[in-house]
């Protein structure tokens, strides 16, 4: 059976009411489309734990900065829908911008503390855009569980806190990062990379893994992180936003690795910004 595509909040709610009325659990997989195996891992995890899975495809304008790639962001709904169907999804919510942000829209969700480091420094307003749209999607769908990737680890923690603080009764589930054969975290933006840039990009997870392994001995992190930044530059990364050791719950920087430490990085290859993270202990 072809999966249903709905474009309005009313139709989404009617479809999910139907599932829940039949006593079925429902999982939600929010995406911006341009799907790859990382997104499908979320759908697979959702299908494993919920009877029904609804995916959303919405390129959320409010999480893009003025100089970011909103206009160029890849869009291919027919391909995305076919992939979601093959992954066992039951429903796709693909609204237009006006459905999500009608005229007069005036509310923003801001999660303080977790958003002032890492990508929060380099992408002002990004996490407000994310928290606002995800709060809306969770309220619109009213699902049992919603699935997000650890690839965007800061985003996952921001969403967890937002859902807890706003008493949204949906369980937030994190799914491990899906990687290419050389370790590069899958991302819709990887398609921007030229072959030469793609070869350089694969070095980011390798450096992170090496530094994470080295840091598990409990020595101060700063010298090794500085060395890693120099190595990334020497390898061809054009700009390094950050390489930082943080506590994975608070996302605050820490000087020496301990339980729950995680290494976070954001760096450009050419004009493409890559992010990744790696657990330390
Ligand atoms: P996006 O379409 O990039 O906004 O991502 C939608 C969801 O897919 C987010 O929860 C991401 O964290 C997740 N995701 C993206 N790439 C990966 C990946 N390589 N592995 C696991 N999850 C991912």
Tab-separated table of C-alpha atoms and ligand atoms in Angstrom:
chain	number	residue	atom	x	y	z
A	1	UNK	CA	0.000	0.000	0.000
A	2	UNK	CA	1.328	3.429	-0.927
A	3	UNK	CA	2.112	5.491	2.101
A	4	UNK	CA	-0.050	8.568	2.588
A	5	UNK	CA	1.393	12.057	2.092
A	6	UNK	CA	-0.343	14.785	4.068
A	7	UNK	CA	0.355	18.500	3.832
A	8	UNK	CA	-1.820	20.046	6.524
A	9	UNK	CA	-1.714	19.803	10.306
A	10	UNK	CA	-5.397	18.812	10.267
A	11	UNK	CA	-4.743	15.858	7.944
A	12	UNK	CA	-1.683	14.810	9.955
A	13	UNK	CA	-3.714	14.823	13.154
A	14	UNK	CA	-6.582	12.914	11.539
A	15	UNK	CA	-4.217	10.185	10.290
A	16	UNK	CA	-2.473	9.861	13.654
A	17	UNK	CA	-5.791	9.878	15.487
A	18	UNK	CA	-6.726	6.919	13.294
A	19	UNK	CA	-3.610	4.996	14.329
A	20	UNK	CA	-3.997	5.775	18.001
A	21	UNK	CA	-7.711	5.036	17.904
A	22	UNK	CA	-6.785	1.542	16.764
A	23	UNK	CA	-4.512	1.220	19.803
A	24	UNK	CA	-1.308	1.561	17.746
A	25	UNK	CA	1.855	3.292	18.970
A	26	UNK	CA	3.235	5.994	16.691
A	27	UNK	CA	6.843	7.100	16.122
A	28	UNK	CA	7.856	10.403	14.529
A	29	UNK	CA	10.964	10.955	12.369
A	30	UNK	CA	11.499	14.660	11.605
A	31	UNK	CA	13.774	15.392	8.625
A	32	UNK	CA	14.574	18.118	6.130
A	33	UNK	CA	14.491	15.610	3.251
A	34	UNK	CA	17.393	14.823	0.880
A	35	UNK	CA	17.376	11.521	2.686
A	36	UNK	CA	20.242	9.063	3.153
A	37	UNK	CA	20.900	5.942	5.212
A	38	UNK	CA	21.271	8.026	8.387
A	39	UNK	CA	17.671	9.179	8.121
A	40	UNK	CA	16.556	5.655	7.288
A	41	UNK	CA	18.236	4.367	10.450
A	42	UNK	CA	15.889	6.682	12.379
A	43	UNK	CA	12.906	5.261	10.470
A	44	UNK	CA	14.103	1.706	11.128
A	45	UNK	CA	14.573	2.399	14.843
A	46	UNK	CA	11.092	3.949	14.917
A	47	UNK	CA	9.549	0.974	13.148
A	48	UNK	CA	11.222	-1.391	15.598
A	49	UNK	CA	9.665	0.277	18.603
A	50	UNK	CA	6.389	1.674	17.232
A	51	UNK	CA	3.627	0.068	15.218
A	52	UNK	CA	3.281	3.125	12.951
A	53	UNK	CA	5.892	5.590	11.747
A	54	UNK	CA	5.263	9.106	10.503
A	55	UNK	CA	8.160	10.968	8.864
A	56	UNK	CA	8.189	14.697	8.269
A	57	UNK	CA	9.928	16.471	5.400
A	58	UNK	CA	10.246	20.195	5.999
A	59	UNK	CA	13.192	22.427	5.164
A	60	UNK	CA	12.793	24.768	8.090
A	61	UNK	CA	13.765	28.306	7.032
A	62	UNK	CA	14.113	29.625	10.592
A	63	UNK	CA	17.090	27.383	11.391
A	64	UNK	CA	19.174	28.730	8.499
A	65	UNK	CA	21.317	31.838	8.944
A	66	UNK	CA	21.263	34.688	6.407
A	67	UNK	CA	24.459	33.437	4.739
A	68	UNK	CA	23.593	29.750	4.862
A	69	UNK	CA	22.370	27.334	2.196
A	70	UNK	CA	18.548	27.537	2.510
A	71	UNK	CA	17.947	28.274	-1.200
A	72	UNK	CA	20.465	25.654	-2.319
A	73	UNK	CA	19.390	22.968	0.166
A	74	UNK	CA	18.744	19.760	-1.841
A	75	UNK	CA	15.091	18.840	-2.335
A	76	UNK	CA	13.746	15.652	-3.961
A	77	UNK	CA	10.422	14.711	-2.428
A	78	UNK	CA	9.571	11.833	-4.792
A	79	UNK	CA	12.861	10.077	-4.039
A	80	UNK	CA	12.509	10.755	-0.289
A	81	UNK	CA	8.980	9.346	-0.216
A	82	UNK	CA	10.055	6.183	-2.063
A	83	UNK	CA	12.892	5.678	0.452
A	84	UNK	CA	10.568	6.213	3.419
A	85	UNK	CA	8.064	3.767	1.991
A	86	UNK	CA	10.807	1.148	1.521
A	87	UNK	CA	11.869	1.726	5.144
A	88	UNK	CA	8.363	0.902	6.344
A	89	UNK	CA	6.987	4.380	7.070
A	90	UNK	CA	3.224	4.711	7.108
A	91	UNK	CA	2.797	8.442	6.696
A	92	UNK	CA	4.724	11.466	5.413
A	93	UNK	CA	3.951	14.992	6.569
A	94	UNK	CA	5.366	17.420	3.980
A	95	UNK	CA	3.879	20.838	4.739
A	96	UNK	CA	4.556	24.103	2.963
A	97	UNK	CA	6.176	26.979	4.847
A	98	UNK	CA	2.808	28.763	5.243
A	99	UNK	CA	1.316	25.771	7.074
A	100	UNK	CA	4.069	25.847	9.695
A	101	UNK	CA	4.547	29.626	9.884
A	102	UNK	CA	1.231	31.279	9.030
A	103	UNK	CA	1.028	35.053	8.780
A	104	UNK	CA	1.458	36.625	12.194
A	105	UNK	CA	3.522	33.767	13.616
A	106	UNK	CA	5.266	35.305	16.643
A	107	UNK	CA	6.545	32.617	19.018
A	108	UNK	CA	10.084	31.289	19.510
A	109	UNK	CA	11.358	28.521	21.740
A	110	UNK	CA	14.793	29.203	23.208
A	111	UNK	CA	16.708	26.616	25.221
A	112	UNK	CA	19.347	28.471	27.225
A	113	UNK	CA	22.581	26.941	28.525
A	114	UNK	CA	22.822	24.158	25.955
A	115	UNK	CA	22.869	26.508	22.993
A	116	UNK	CA	25.597	28.968	23.940
A	117	UNK	CA	28.562	26.761	23.021
A	118	UNK	CA	29.675	24.720	20.028
A	119	UNK	CA	27.409	25.405	17.029
A	120	UNK	CA	25.450	27.966	19.049
A	121	UNK	CA	28.402	30.367	18.770
A	122	UNK	CA	28.775	30.000	15.017
A	123	UNK	CA	25.118	29.698	14.004
A	124	UNK	CA	23.266	32.389	15.968
A	125	UNK	CA	19.532	31.685	16.100
A	126	UNK	CA	19.920	28.169	14.663
A	127	UNK	CA	18.853	26.285	17.773
A	128	UNK	CA	15.898	28.619	18.357
A	129	UNK	CA	14.748	27.692	14.859
A	130	UNK	CA	15.252	23.999	15.576
A	131	UNK	CA	13.622	24.040	19.020
A	132	UNK	CA	10.653	26.011	17.722
A	133	UNK	CA	9.944	23.802	14.725
A	134	UNK	CA	10.468	20.566	16.653
A	135	UNK	CA	8.177	21.762	19.467
A	136	UNK	CA	5.564	22.463	16.814
A	137	UNK	CA	6.019	19.104	15.062
A	138	UNK	CA	5.807	17.229	18.368
A	139	UNK	CA	2.627	19.102	19.281
A	140	UNK	CA	1.167	18.604	15.843
A	141	UNK	CA	1.840	14.867	15.703
A	142	UNK	CA	1.388	13.930	19.382
A	143	UNK	CA	3.318	10.707	18.885
A	144	UNK	CA	4.597	8.260	21.490
A	145	UNK	CA	8.273	8.615	20.520
A	146	UNK	CA	10.334	10.855	18.263
A	147	UNK	CA	13.697	9.858	16.806
A	148	UNK	CA	16.748	12.090	16.300
A	149	UNK	CA	20.329	11.371	15.241
A	150	UNK	CA	23.378	11.539	17.497
A	151	UNK	CA	25.176	13.008	14.486
A	152	UNK	CA	23.596	16.303	15.538
A	153	UNK	CA	24.363	15.659	19.193
A	154	UNK	CA	23.881	19.216	20.424
A	155	UNK	CA	20.543	19.367	18.611
A	156	UNK	CA	19.498	16.078	20.242
A	157	UNK	CA	20.281	17.431	23.726
A	158	UNK	CA	18.498	20.719	23.004
A	159	UNK	CA	15.398	18.816	21.851
A	160	UNK	CA	15.486	16.546	24.911
A	161	UNK	CA	15.610	19.577	27.223
A	162	UNK	CA	12.934	21.448	25.284
A	163	UNK	CA	10.545	18.471	25.407
A	164	UNK	CA	11.171	18.013	29.132
A	165	UNK	CA	10.834	21.697	29.985
A	166	UNK	CA	7.632	22.122	27.955
A	167	UNK	CA	6.075	18.893	29.280
A	168	UNK	CA	5.703	17.456	25.798
A	169	UNK	CA	4.613	13.861	26.415
A	170	UNK	CA	6.715	12.350	23.619
A	171	UNK	CA	9.777	10.262	24.443
A	172	UNK	CA	12.882	11.596	22.633
A	173	UNK	CA	15.062	8.755	21.337
A	174	UNK	CA	18.654	9.214	20.117
A	175	UNK	CA	19.961	7.033	17.272
A	176	UNK	CA	23.704	6.384	16.677
A	177	UNK	CA	25.425	8.106	13.750
A	178	UNK	CA	25.432	6.248	10.447
A	179	UNK	CA	28.757	6.627	8.622
A	180	UNK	CA	30.206	6.059	5.168
A	181	UNK	CA	32.833	3.316	4.746
A	182	UNK	CA	35.672	5.737	5.579
A	183	UNK	CA	33.887	7.008	8.690
A	184	UNK	CA	32.421	10.259	7.340
A	185	UNK	CA	29.073	10.889	9.027
A	186	UNK	CA	26.319	10.752	6.423
A	187	UNK	CA	24.789	14.165	5.781
A	188	UNK	CA	22.567	15.723	3.151
A	189	UNK	CA	25.281	18.350	2.733
A	190	UNK	CA	27.960	15.799	1.754
A	191	UNK	CA	26.634	16.012	-1.795
A	192	UNK	CA	28.080	19.529	-2.009
A	193	UNK	CA	31.623	18.065	-1.762
A	194	UNK	CA	33.821	17.708	-4.845
A	195	UNK	CA	35.732	14.381	-5.049
A	196	UNK	CA	38.881	16.085	-3.717
A	197	UNK	CA	36.936	17.673	-0.831
A	198	UNK	CA	35.215	14.370	-0.111
A	199	UNK	CA	38.600	12.703	0.398
A	200	UNK	CA	39.587	15.388	2.926
A	201	UNK	CA	36.205	15.212	4.689
A	202	UNK	CA	36.783	11.558	5.593
A	203	UNK	CA	39.711	12.628	7.783
A	204	UNK	CA	37.481	14.436	10.296
A	205	UNK	CA	36.098	11.314	12.028
A	206	UNK	CA	39.526	9.698	11.871
A	207	UNK	CA	41.122	12.633	13.745
A	208	UNK	CA	38.254	12.719	16.235
A	209	UNK	CA	38.594	9.024	16.955
A	210	UNK	CA	42.370	9.356	17.413
A	211	UNK	CA	42.050	12.303	19.783
A	212	UNK	CA	39.195	10.637	21.684
A	213	UNK	CA	41.314	7.529	22.212
A	214	UNK	CA	44.311	9.617	23.321
A	215	UNK	CA	42.198	11.663	25.756
A	216	UNK	CA	40.917	8.600	27.568
A	217	UNK	CA	44.230	8.525	29.499
A	218	UNK	CA	43.081	11.516	31.561
A	219	UNK	CA	45.759	13.997	30.400
A	220	UNK	CA	44.730	17.646	29.819
A	221	UNK	CA	42.731	17.932	26.612
A	222	UNK	CA	43.863	21.364	25.367
A	223	UNK	CA	47.295	20.469	23.887
A	224	UNK	CA	45.903	17.464	22.025
A	225	UNK	CA	42.954	19.441	20.735
A	226	UNK	CA	45.273	22.215	19.534
A	227	UNK	CA	47.410	19.604	17.763
A	228	UNK	CA	44.289	18.125	16.148
A	229	UNK	CA	43.216	21.541	14.870
A	230	UNK	CA	46.653	22.082	13.335
A	231	UNK	CA	46.489	18.628	11.751
A	232	UNK	CA	43.027	19.322	10.302
A	233	UNK	CA	44.257	22.593	8.776
A	234	UNK	CA	47.320	20.872	7.358
A	235	UNK	CA	45.082	18.154	5.871
A	236	UNK	CA	43.090	20.732	3.897
A	237	UNK	CA	40.198	21.830	6.131
A	238	UNK	CA	39.634	25.415	5.115
A	239	UNK	CA	38.203	26.703	8.419
A	240	UNK	CA	37.787	25.108	11.829
A	241	UNK	CA	34.913	26.444	13.885
A	242	UNK	CA	35.719	24.301	16.898
A	243	UNK	CA	37.157	21.087	18.251
A	244	UNK	CA	36.053	20.833	21.881
A	245	UNK	CA	35.819	18.350	24.698
A	246	UNK	CA	32.480	18.739	26.482
A	247	UNK	CA	30.284	16.977	28.956
A	248	UNK	CA	27.635	15.303	26.829
A	249	UNK	CA	24.725	16.226	29.129
A	250	UNK	CA	25.528	19.867	29.934
A	251	UNK	CA	27.564	20.492	26.727
A	252	UNK	CA	29.913	22.619	28.846
A	253	UNK	CA	33.614	22.475	27.906
A	254	UNK	CA	35.798	20.319	30.165
A	255	UNK	CA	39.568	20.278	30.602
A	256	UNK	CA	40.117	16.583	31.289
A	257	UNK	CA	38.094	13.658	29.941
A	258	UNK	CA	35.888	11.714	32.341
A	259	UNK	CA	32.748	9.633	32.199
A	260	UNK	CA	30.285	11.129	29.716
A	261	UNK	CA	32.887	13.222	27.874
A	262	UNK	CA	32.464	13.705	24.163
A	263	UNK	CA	34.576	15.361	21.535
A	264	UNK	CA	32.748	17.764	19.212
A	265	UNK	CA	33.971	19.301	15.971
A	266	UNK	CA	32.779	21.585	13.206
A	267	UNK	CA	35.007	22.370	10.242
A	268	UNK	CA	34.737	23.455	6.632
A	269	UNK	CA	36.054	21.664	3.586
A	270	UNK	CA	35.851	24.270	0.870
A	271	UNK	CA	32.487	25.933	1.500
A	272	UNK	CA	30.834	22.887	3.083
A	273	UNK	CA	30.521	22.838	6.854
A	274	UNK	CA	30.824	19.410	8.474
A	275	UNK	CA	30.028	18.505	12.073
A	276	UNK	CA	30.779	15.333	13.976
A	277	UNK	CA	31.240	14.055	17.520
A	278	UNK	CA	32.890	11.106	19.200
A	279	UNK	CA	32.531	9.656	22.714
A	280	UNK	CA	35.722	9.664	24.771
A	281	UNK	CA	35.180	7.207	27.606
B	1	LIG	P1	18.295	16.619	8.773
B	1	LIG	O1	17.445	16.165	7.637
B	1	LIG	O2	19.739	16.794	8.418
B	1	LIG	O3	17.700	17.753	9.553
B	1	LIG	O4	18.309	15.403	9.789
B	1	LIG	C1	17.117	14.821	10.249
B	1	LIG	C2	17.447	13.847	11.332
B	1	LIG	O5	18.324	12.845	10.835
B	1	LIG	C3	18.142	14.492	12.527
B	1	LIG	O6	17.640	13.909	13.716
B	1	LIG	C4	19.583	14.116	12.295
B	1	LIG	O7	20.349	14.079	13.467
B	1	LIG	C5	19.426	12.729	11.701
B	1	LIG	N1	20.624	12.357	10.955
B	1	LIG	C6	21.215	13.068	9.962
B	1	LIG	N2	22.333	12.439	9.553
B	1	LIG	C7	22.452	11.312	10.311
B	1	LIG	C8	23.408	10.257	10.374
B	1	LIG	N3	24.476	10.212	9.578
B	1	LIG	N4	23.202	9.268	11.274
B	1	LIG	C9	22.118	9.293	12.100
B	1	LIG	N5	21.183	10.263	12.083
B	1	LIG	C10	21.352	11.262	11.206
